[in-house]
CSV table of C-alpha atoms in Angstrom, one decimal:
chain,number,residue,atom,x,y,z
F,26,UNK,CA,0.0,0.0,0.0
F,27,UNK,CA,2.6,2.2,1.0
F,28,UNK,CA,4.4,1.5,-2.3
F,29,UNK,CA,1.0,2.3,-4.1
F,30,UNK,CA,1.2,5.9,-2.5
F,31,UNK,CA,4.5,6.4,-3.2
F,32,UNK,CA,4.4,5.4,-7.1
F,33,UNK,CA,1.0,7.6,-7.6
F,34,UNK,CA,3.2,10.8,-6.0
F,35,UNK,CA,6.2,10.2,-8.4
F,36,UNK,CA,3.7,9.8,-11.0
F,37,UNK,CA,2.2,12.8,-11.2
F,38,UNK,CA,5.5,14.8,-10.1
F,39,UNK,CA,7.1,13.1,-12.9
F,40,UNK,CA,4.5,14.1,-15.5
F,41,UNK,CA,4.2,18.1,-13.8
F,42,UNK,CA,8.4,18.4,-14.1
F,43,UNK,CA,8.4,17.7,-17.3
F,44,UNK,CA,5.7,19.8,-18.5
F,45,UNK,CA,6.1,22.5,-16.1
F,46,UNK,CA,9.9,22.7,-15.1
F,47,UNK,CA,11.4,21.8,-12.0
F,48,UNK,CA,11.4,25.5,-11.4
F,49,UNK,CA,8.0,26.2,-11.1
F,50,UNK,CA,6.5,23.0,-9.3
F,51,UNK,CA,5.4,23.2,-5.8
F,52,UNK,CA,4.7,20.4,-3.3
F,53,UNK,CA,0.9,22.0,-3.4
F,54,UNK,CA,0.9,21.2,-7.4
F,55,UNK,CA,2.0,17.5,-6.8
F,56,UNK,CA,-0.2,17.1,-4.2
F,57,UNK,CA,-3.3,18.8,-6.2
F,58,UNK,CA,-2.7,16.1,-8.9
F,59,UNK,CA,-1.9,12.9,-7.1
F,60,UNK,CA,-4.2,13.2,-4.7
F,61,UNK,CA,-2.3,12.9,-1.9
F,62,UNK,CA,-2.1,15.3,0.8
F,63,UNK,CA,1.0,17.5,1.2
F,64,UNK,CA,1.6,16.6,4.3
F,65,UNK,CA,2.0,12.9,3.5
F,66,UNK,CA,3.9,14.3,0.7
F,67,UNK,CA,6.3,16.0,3.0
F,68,UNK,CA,6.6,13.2,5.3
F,69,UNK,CA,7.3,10.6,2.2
F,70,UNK,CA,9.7,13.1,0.3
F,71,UNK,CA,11.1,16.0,2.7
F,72,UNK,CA,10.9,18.6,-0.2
F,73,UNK,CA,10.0,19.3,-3.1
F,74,UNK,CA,13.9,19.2,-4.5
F,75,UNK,CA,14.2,15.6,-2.6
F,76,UNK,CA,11.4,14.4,-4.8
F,77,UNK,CA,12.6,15.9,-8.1
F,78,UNK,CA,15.6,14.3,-7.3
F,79,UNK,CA,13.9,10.8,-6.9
F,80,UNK,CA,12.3,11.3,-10.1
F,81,UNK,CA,15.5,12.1,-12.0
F,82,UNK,CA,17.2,9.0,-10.0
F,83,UNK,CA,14.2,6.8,-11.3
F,84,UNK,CA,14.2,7.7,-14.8
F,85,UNK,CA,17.7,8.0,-15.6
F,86,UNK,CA,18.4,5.3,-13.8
F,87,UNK,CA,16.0,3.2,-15.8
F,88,UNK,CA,17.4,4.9,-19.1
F,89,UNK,CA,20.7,3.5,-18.2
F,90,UNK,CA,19.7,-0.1,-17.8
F,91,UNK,CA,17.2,0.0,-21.2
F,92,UNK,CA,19.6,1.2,-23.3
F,93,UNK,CA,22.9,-0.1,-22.0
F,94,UNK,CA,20.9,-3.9,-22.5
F,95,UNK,CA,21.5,-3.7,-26.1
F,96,UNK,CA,25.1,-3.6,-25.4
F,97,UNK,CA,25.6,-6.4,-23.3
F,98,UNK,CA,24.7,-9.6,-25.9
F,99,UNK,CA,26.9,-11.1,-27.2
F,100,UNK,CA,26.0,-10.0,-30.8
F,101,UNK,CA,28.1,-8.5,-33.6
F,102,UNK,CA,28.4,-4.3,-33.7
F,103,UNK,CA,26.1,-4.0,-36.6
F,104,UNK,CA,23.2,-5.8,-34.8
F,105,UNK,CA,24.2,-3.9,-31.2
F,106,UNK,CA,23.0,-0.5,-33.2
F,107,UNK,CA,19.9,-1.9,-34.4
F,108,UNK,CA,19.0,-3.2,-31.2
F,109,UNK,CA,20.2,-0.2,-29.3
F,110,UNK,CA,17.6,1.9,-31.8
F,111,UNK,CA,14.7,-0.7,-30.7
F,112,UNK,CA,15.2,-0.1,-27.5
F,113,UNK,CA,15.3,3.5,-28.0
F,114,UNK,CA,11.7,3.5,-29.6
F,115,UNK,CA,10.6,1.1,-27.0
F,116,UNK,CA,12.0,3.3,-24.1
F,117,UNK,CA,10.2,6.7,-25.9
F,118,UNK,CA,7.2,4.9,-25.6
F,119,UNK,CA,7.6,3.8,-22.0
F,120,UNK,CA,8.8,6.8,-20.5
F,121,UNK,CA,7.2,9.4,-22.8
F,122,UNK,CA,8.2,11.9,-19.9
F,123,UNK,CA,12.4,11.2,-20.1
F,124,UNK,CA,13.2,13.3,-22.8
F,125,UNK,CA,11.4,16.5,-21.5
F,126,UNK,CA,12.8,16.0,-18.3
F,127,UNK,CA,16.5,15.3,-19.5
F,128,UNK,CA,16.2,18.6,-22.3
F,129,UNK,CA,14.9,20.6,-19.3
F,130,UNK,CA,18.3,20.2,-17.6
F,131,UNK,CA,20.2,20.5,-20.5
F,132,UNK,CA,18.7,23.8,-20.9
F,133,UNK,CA,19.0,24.8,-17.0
F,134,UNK,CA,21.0,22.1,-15.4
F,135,UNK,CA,20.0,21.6,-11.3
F,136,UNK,CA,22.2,20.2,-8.5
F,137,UNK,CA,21.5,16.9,-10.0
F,138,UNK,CA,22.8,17.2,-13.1
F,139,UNK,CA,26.3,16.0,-12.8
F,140,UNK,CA,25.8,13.3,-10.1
F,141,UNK,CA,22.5,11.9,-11.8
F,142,UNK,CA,22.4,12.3,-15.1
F,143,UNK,CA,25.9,13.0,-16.7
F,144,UNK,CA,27.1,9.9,-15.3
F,145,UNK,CA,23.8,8.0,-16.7
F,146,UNK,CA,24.8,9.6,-19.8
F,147,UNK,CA,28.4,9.0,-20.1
F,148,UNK,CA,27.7,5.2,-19.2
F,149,UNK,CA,25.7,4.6,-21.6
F,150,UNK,CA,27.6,7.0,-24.6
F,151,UNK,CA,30.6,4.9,-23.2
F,152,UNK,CA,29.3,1.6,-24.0
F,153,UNK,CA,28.3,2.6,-27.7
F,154,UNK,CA,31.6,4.2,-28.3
F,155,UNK,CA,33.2,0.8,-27.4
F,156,UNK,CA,30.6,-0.7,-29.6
F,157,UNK,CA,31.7,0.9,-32.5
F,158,UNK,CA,35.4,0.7,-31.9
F,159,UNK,CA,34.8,-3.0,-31.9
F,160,UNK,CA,33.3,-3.0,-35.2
F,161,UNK,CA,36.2,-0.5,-36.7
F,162,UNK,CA,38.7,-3.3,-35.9
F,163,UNK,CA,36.2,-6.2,-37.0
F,164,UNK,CA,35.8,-4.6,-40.2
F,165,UNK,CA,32.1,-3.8,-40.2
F,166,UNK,CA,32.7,0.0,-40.4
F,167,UNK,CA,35.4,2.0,-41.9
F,168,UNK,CA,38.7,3.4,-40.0
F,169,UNK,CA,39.0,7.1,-39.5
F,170,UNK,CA,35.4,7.2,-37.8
F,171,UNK,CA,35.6,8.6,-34.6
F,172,UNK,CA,33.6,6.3,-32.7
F,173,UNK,CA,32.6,8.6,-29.9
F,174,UNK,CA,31.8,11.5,-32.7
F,175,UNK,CA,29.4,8.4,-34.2
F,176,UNK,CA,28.1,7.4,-30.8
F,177,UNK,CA,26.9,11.7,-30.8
F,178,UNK,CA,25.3,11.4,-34.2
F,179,UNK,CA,23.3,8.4,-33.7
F,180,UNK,CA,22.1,9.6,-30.4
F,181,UNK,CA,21.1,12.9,-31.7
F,182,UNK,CA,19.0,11.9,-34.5
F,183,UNK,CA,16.6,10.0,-32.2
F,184,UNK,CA,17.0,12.7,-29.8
F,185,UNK,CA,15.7,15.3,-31.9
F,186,UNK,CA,13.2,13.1,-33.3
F,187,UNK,CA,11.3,12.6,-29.9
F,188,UNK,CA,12.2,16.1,-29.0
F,189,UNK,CA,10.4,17.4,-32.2
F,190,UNK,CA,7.6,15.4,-31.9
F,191,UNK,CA,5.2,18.5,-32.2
F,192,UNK,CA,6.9,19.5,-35.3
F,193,UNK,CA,7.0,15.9,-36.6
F,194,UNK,CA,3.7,15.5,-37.7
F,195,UNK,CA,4.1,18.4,-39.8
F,196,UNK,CA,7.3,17.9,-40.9
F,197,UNK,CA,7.3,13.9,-41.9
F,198,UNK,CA,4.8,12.5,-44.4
F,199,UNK,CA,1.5,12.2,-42.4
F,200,UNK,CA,1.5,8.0,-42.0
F,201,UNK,CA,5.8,8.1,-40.9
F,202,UNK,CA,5.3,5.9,-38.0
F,203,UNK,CA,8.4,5.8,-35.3
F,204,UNK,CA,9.1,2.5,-36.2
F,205,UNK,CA,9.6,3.3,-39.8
F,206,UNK,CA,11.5,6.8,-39.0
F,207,UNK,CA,13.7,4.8,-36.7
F,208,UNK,CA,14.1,2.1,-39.5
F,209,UNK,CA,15.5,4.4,-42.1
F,210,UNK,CA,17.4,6.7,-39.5
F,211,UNK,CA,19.7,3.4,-38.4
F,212,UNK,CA,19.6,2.2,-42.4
F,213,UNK,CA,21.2,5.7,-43.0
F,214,UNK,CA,23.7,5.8,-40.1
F,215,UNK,CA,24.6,2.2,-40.7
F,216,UNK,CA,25.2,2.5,-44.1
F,217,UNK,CA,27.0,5.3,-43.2
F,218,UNK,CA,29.5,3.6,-41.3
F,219,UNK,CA,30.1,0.7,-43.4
F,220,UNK,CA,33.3,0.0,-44.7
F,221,UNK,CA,33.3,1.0,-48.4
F,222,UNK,CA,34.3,-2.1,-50.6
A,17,UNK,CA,20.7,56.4,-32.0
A,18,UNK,CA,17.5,55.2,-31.3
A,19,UNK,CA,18.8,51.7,-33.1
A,20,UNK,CA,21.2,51.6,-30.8
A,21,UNK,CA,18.9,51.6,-27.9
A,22,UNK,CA,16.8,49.1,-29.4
A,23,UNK,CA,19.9,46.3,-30.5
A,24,UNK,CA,21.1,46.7,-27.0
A,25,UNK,CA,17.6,45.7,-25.3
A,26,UNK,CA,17.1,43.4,-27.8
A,27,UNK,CA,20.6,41.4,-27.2
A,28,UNK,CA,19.9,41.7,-23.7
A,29,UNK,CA,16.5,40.2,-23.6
A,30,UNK,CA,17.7,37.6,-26.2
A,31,UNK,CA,20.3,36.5,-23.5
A,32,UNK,CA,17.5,36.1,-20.7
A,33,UNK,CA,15.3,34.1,-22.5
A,34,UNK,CA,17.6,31.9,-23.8
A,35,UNK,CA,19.2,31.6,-20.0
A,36,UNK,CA,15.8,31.7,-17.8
A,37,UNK,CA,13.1,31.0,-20.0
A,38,UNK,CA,10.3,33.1,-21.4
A,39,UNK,CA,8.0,32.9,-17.9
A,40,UNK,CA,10.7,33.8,-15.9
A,41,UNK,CA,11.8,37.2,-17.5
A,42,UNK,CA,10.0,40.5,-16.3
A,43,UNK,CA,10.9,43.8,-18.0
A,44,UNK,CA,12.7,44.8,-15.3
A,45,UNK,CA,15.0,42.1,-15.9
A,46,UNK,CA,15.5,43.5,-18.7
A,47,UNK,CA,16.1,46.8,-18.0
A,48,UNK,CA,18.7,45.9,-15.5
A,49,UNK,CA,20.8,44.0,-18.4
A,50,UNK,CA,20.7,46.7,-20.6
A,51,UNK,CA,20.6,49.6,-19.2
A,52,UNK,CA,17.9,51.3,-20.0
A,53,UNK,CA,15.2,52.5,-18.2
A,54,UNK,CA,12.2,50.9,-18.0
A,55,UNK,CA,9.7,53.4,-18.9
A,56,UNK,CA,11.9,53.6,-22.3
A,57,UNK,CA,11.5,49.5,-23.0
A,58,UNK,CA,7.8,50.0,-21.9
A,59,UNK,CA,7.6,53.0,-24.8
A,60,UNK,CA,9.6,51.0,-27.2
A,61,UNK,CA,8.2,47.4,-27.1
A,62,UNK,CA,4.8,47.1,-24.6
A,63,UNK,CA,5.3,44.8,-22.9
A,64,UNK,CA,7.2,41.2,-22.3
A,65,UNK,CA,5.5,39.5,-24.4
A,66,UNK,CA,5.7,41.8,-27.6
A,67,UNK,CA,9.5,41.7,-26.7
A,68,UNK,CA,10.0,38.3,-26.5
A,69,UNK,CA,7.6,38.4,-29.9
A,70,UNK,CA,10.2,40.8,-31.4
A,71,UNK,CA,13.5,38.3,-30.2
A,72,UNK,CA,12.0,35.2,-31.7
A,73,UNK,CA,11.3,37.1,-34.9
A,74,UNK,CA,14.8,38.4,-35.4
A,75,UNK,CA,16.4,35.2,-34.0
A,76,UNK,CA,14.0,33.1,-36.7
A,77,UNK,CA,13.9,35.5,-39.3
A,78,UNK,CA,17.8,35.2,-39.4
A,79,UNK,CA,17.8,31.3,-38.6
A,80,UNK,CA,15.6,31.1,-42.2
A,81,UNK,CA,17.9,33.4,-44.5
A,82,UNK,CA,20.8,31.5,-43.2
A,83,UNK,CA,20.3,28.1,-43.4
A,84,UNK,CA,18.0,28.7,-46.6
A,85,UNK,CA,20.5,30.4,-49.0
A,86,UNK,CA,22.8,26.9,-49.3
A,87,UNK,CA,19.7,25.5,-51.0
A,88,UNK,CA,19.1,28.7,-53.2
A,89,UNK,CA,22.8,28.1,-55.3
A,90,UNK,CA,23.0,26.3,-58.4
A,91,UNK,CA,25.6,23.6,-56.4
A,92,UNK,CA,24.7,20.2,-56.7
A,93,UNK,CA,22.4,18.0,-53.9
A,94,UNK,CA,25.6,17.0,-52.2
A,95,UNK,CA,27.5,19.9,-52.0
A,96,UNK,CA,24.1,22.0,-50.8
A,97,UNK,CA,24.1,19.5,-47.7
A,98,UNK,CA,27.9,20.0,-47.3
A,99,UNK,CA,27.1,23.8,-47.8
A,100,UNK,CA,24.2,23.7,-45.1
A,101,UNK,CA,26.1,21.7,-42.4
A,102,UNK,CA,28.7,24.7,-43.1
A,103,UNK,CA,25.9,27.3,-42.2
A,104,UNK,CA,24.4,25.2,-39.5
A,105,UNK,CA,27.9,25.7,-37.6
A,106,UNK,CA,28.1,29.4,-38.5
A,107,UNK,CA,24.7,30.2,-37.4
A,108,UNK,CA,25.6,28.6,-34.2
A,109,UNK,CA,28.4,30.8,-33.7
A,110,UNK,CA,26.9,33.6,-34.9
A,111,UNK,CA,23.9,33.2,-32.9
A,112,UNK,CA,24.5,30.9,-29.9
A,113,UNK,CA,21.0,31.7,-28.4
A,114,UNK,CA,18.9,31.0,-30.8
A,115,UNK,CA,19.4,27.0,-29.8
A,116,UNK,CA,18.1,27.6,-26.5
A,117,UNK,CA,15.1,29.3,-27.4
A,118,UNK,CA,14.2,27.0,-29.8
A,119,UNK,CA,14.5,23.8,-27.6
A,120,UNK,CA,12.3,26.1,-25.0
A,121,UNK,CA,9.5,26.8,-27.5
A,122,UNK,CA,9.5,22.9,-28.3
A,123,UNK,CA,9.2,22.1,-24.5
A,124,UNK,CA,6.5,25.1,-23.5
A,125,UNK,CA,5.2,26.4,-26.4
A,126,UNK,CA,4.2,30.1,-26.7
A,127,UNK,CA,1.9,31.7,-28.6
A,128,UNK,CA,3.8,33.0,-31.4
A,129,UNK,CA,5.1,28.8,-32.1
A,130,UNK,CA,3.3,28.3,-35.2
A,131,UNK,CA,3.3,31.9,-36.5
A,132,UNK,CA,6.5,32.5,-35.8
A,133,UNK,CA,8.9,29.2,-35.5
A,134,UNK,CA,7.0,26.5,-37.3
A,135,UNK,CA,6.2,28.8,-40.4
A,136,UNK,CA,10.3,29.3,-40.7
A,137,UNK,CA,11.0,25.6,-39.8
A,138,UNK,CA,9.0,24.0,-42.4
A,139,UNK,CA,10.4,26.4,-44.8
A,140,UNK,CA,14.0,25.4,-44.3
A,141,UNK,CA,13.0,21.7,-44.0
A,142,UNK,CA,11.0,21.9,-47.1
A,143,UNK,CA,13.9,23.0,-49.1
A,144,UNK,CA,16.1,20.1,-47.6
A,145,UNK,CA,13.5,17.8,-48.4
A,146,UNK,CA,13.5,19.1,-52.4
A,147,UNK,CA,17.4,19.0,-52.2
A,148,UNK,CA,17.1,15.2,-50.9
A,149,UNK,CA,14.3,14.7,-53.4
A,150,UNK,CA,16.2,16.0,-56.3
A,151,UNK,CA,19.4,13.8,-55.4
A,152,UNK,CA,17.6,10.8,-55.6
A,153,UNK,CA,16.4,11.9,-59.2
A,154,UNK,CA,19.9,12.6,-60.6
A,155,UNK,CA,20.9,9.5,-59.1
A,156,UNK,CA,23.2,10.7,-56.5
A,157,UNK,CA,21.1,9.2,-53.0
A,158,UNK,CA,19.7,5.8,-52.8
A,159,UNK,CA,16.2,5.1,-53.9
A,160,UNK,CA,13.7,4.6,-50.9
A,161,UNK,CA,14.6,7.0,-48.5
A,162,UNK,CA,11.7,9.4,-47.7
A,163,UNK,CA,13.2,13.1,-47.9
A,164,UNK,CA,11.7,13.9,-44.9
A,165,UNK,CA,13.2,11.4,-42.7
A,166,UNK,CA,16.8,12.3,-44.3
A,167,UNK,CA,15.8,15.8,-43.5
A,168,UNK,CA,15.1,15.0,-39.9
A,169,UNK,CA,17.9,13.2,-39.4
A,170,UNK,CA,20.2,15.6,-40.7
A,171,UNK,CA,18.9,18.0,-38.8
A,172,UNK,CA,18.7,15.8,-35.7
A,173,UNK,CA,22.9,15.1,-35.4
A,174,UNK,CA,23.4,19.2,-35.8
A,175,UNK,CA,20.9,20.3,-32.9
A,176,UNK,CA,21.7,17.4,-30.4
A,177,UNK,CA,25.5,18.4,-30.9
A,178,UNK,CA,24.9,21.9,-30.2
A,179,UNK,CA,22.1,21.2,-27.1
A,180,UNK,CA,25.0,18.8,-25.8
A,181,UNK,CA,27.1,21.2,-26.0
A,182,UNK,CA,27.8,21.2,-22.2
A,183,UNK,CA,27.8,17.1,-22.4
A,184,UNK,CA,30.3,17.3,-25.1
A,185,UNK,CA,33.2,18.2,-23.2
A,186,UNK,CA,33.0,14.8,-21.7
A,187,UNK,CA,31.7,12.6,-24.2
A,188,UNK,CA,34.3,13.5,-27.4
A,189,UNK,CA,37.7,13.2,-27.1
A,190,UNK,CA,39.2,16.4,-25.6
A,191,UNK,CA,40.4,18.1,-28.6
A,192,UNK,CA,37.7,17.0,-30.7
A,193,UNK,CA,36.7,20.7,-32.9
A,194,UNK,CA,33.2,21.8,-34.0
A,195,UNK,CA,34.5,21.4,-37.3
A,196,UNK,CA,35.7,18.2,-37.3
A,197,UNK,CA,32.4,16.8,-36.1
A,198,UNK,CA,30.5,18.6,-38.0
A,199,UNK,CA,32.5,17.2,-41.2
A,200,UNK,CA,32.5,14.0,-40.0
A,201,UNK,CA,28.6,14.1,-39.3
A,202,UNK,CA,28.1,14.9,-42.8
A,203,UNK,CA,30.2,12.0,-44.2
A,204,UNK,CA,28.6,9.8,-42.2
A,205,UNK,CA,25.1,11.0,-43.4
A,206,UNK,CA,26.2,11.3,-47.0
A,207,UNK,CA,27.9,7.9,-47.2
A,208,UNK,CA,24.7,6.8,-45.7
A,209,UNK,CA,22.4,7.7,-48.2
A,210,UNK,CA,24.9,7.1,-51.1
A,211,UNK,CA,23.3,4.8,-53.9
A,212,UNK,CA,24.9,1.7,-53.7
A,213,UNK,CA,27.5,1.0,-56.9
């Protein structure tokens, strides 16, 4: 039960920091839409910056364990990057609330950001660097990449993708689906990367 | 003289809505950047909101004639994306701010989104997509990529890089130049949407 209260708070505090701002949430907001009283809130949380900081710690901590996954197969490099841009769609779709959240501190970075999130970040950019440097010396992409410069263009074309959602739909051709953006988007990069003949 | 006046409130307010965020900017803000009274930004521009009306135009108006006029040459489809990854880094040099505000709008729209931002959006985007198109015509990108998505993800790898910016320092290798991603973003893209011999 306890539990129960305690997912329903970070629920709606979740959902208000990401549309809202961390900066302009109050204790009184998240307890307004989770319906639970602010006193419970208090006692559960301390402040309003203890439970912003359990929602970061949630998220980013769930970011690194979905998309590091991909990574830890024992599959080739090219197959890594197509299942690291699955689970990318997958994860947009799960946490629809990450990628405000994580632009948000981009933008105005809180106490958090280094401690939370740049290490979430790093771990995961980490592991797709290696991923690529692997397939460099395999042979499945071409020398002279940069793998960490690749890691940084693959990330940011889903990035921007999510993050342009309210532009997408007039932008793309209206039936684009994710699944067929993200198709073509890792077809590209791929294809990019592969070791001319 | 009176120019004068107006560039100087205008760079100042540019700076604090890129740094705090449209809701979080009052006129006197404003006035205590720029140096100048009040009662003369009140006279001059209204109010906050026709101010930050006035910023987004500029900064959008700008962001349009600049990253529009590599498509208006009579260079090929492969040198135009070369040529607009080369404007993509200017502008951001040239106009470090405009990012921010940009990746605000996506996350709170205001109301001057669609009649300002989106209207000078899909323009540029619409003439990426014609470049794309008329590169698959003459044979020079693959058949079966959808302009649109090549557009976006384009796009995509420039923005990330630049939103990153304060990620970058620990996710490239040290030395690592705008320049030198930048060029190595486009190879990637262009090898990736190379027709295959």
């Amino acid at each position: 039960m306890k539990i129960a209260v305690q997912e329903q708070i970070l629920d709606a505090a979740t959902r208000l920091f990401a549309e809202k701002g961390y900066a302009t949430v109050s204790l009184q907001d998240v307890a307004a839409m989770s319906g639970v009283e602010e006193s419970e809130l208090t006692r559960l949380f301390g402040s309003v910056e203890k439970l912003y900081e359990a929602v970061l710690e949630l998220q980013f901590s769930n970011y690194a364990a979905s998309l590091g996954a991909p990574f830890d197969g024992s599959e080739g490099p090219v197959t890594k990057v197509e299942l690291f841009a699955t689970a990318m769609c997958e994860f947009h779709k799960q946490a629809p609330y990450f990628f405000p959240l994580f632009y948000r501190e981009l933008l105005t970075p809180s106490p958090c950001f280094e401690s939370i999130i740049l290490k979430r970040i790093r771990r995961v950019a980490y592991m797709s660097d290696n991923n690529i440097a692997k397939g460099i010396q395999k042979g499945n992409f071409r020398h002279g990449v940069n793998p960490a410069n690749a890691t940084m263009v693959m990330v940011g074309m889903f990035h921007y993708y999510f993050l342009a959602n309210c532009l997408v739909g007039s932008l793309l051709p209206e039936n684009t689906t994710d699944e067929e953006f993200f198709s073509q988007a890792v077809k590209v990069f791929l294809n990019g990367l592969r070791k001319e003949e």
